[in-house]
Coordinates of C-alpha atoms in Angstrom, one line a residue:
G1 CA -9.2 -4.3 -23.9
V2 CA -6.2 -3.3 -21.2
H3 CA -4.5 -6.3 -21.9
D4 CA -4.1 -6.3 -26.1
R5 CA -3.3 -2.9 -25.7
I6 CA -0.2 -3.5 -23.5
E7 CA 0.7 -6.3 -25.2
A8 CA 1.1 -4.2 -28.4
L9 CA 3.4 -1.3 -26.2
P10 CA 7.0 -1.7 -27.4
L11 CA 9.1 -2.8 -24.2
P12 CA 10.8 0.3 -23.6
L13 CA 8.1 2.2 -23.7
G14 CA 5.8 -0.1 -21.4
L15 CA 9.2 0.1 -18.8
V16 CA 8.9 3.8 -18.5
I17 CA 5.5 3.9 -18.9
F18 CA 5.2 1.5 -15.8
F19 CA 8.0 3.6 -13.9
I20 CA 6.1 7.1 -14.2
C21 CA 3.0 5.2 -12.5
C22 CA 4.7 3.4 -10.2
E23 CA 6.8 6.5 -9.1
A24 CA 3.7 8.2 -9.2
L25 CA 1.9 5.7 -6.9
F26 CA 5.2 5.2 -4.2
M27 CA 4.7 9.1 -3.6
L28 CA 1.1 8.1 -2.1
P29 CA 1.4 7.0 1.5
P30 CA -0.9 4.7 2.0
V31 CA 0.0 2.6 -1.2
P32 CA 1.5 -0.4 -0.2
G33 CA 4.3 -2.2 -2.5
M34 CA 2.8 -5.4 -3.1
P35 CA 0.6 -4.6 -5.7
M36 CA 3.3 -2.5 -7.8
Y37 CA 5.4 -6.2 -7.4
L38 CA 2.5 -7.9 -8.6
A39 CA 2.1 -5.4 -11.3
A40 CA 5.6 -5.9 -12.5
G41 CA 5.4 -9.3 -13.0
A42 CA 2.1 -8.9 -14.6
F43 CA 3.3 -6.6 -16.8
I44 CA 6.6 -7.0 -17.7
V45 CA 7.5 -11.0 -18.3
P46 CA 4.6 -10.3 -21.1
L47 CA 6.3 -7.9 -22.9
C48 CA 9.7 -9.7 -22.1
E49 CA 8.3 -13.1 -23.4
R50 CA 6.9 -11.6 -26.5
D51 CA 10.0 -10.1 -27.7
G52 CA 11.1 -13.7 -27.3
W53 CA 12.9 -13.6 -23.9
S54 CA 12.2 -16.4 -21.8
F55 CA 10.1 -16.7 -18.3
V56 CA 12.5 -17.4 -16.3
S57 CA 14.0 -14.1 -17.6
G58 CA 11.5 -12.0 -17.7
V59 CA 10.7 -12.4 -13.8
C60 CA 14.3 -11.4 -13.5
V61 CA 14.0 -8.1 -15.3
A62 CA 10.7 -7.6 -13.4
V63 CA 12.0 -8.0 -10.0
A64 CA 14.8 -6.5 -11.0
Y65 CA 13.0 -3.7 -12.3
A66 CA 10.6 -3.3 -9.5
L67 CA 14.0 -2.9 -6.6
I68 CA 14.7 0.1 -8.9
V69 CA 11.5 1.9 -8.9
K70 CA 11.8 1.0 -5.1
M71 CA 14.7 3.0 -4.3
V72 CA 14.0 5.8 -6.4
A73 CA 11.0 6.4 -4.8
G74 CA 13.0 6.3 -1.5
L75 CA 15.5 8.4 -3.1
I76 CA 13.3 11.3 -4.0
Q77 CA 10.8 11.2 -0.7
A78 CA 14.2 11.8 1.1
T79 CA 15.2 14.4 -1.2
I80 CA 11.2 15.8 -0.1
G81 CA 12.1 15.1 3.1
S82 CA 15.6 16.8 3.1
F83 CA 14.1 19.8 1.6
C84 CA 11.1 19.8 4.6
S85 CA 13.5 19.2 7.5
N86 CA 14.2 23.0 8.0
S87 CA 10.5 24.1 8.1
L88 CA 9.0 25.2 11.1
E89 CA 5.4 24.2 9.6
I90 CA 6.3 20.9 9.2
K91 CA 8.3 20.7 12.1
A92 CA 5.2 21.7 14.3
G93 CA 2.9 19.1 12.3
V94 CA 4.7 16.1 13.5
G95 CA 5.3 17.7 17.0
E96 CA 8.9 18.2 17.1
L97 CA 8.5 22.1 18.6
I98 CA 6.5 21.1 21.4
G99 CA 8.4 17.8 22.4
I100 CA 6.1 15.0 21.7

């Protein structure tokens, strides 16, 4: 199943795939962070353990990686927001032009 395919991935490739998937999901406003953090533990820790790391080391890698993924998502959202900040259409859409 899916678990067997995940376990077969090399750690660096697994981290890249996880990063891309989480960044895509964090760009969707209704997606909360908690499923991403749980997925980090379920996805990254077994890969680390398979490569000979301890469970605690795998958890530390998963926590640090989830933090990095979330910070990069925030940076991407801030960059998108800065580019859209002068758009009259965006300002009208959020009510800034009519003083709400």
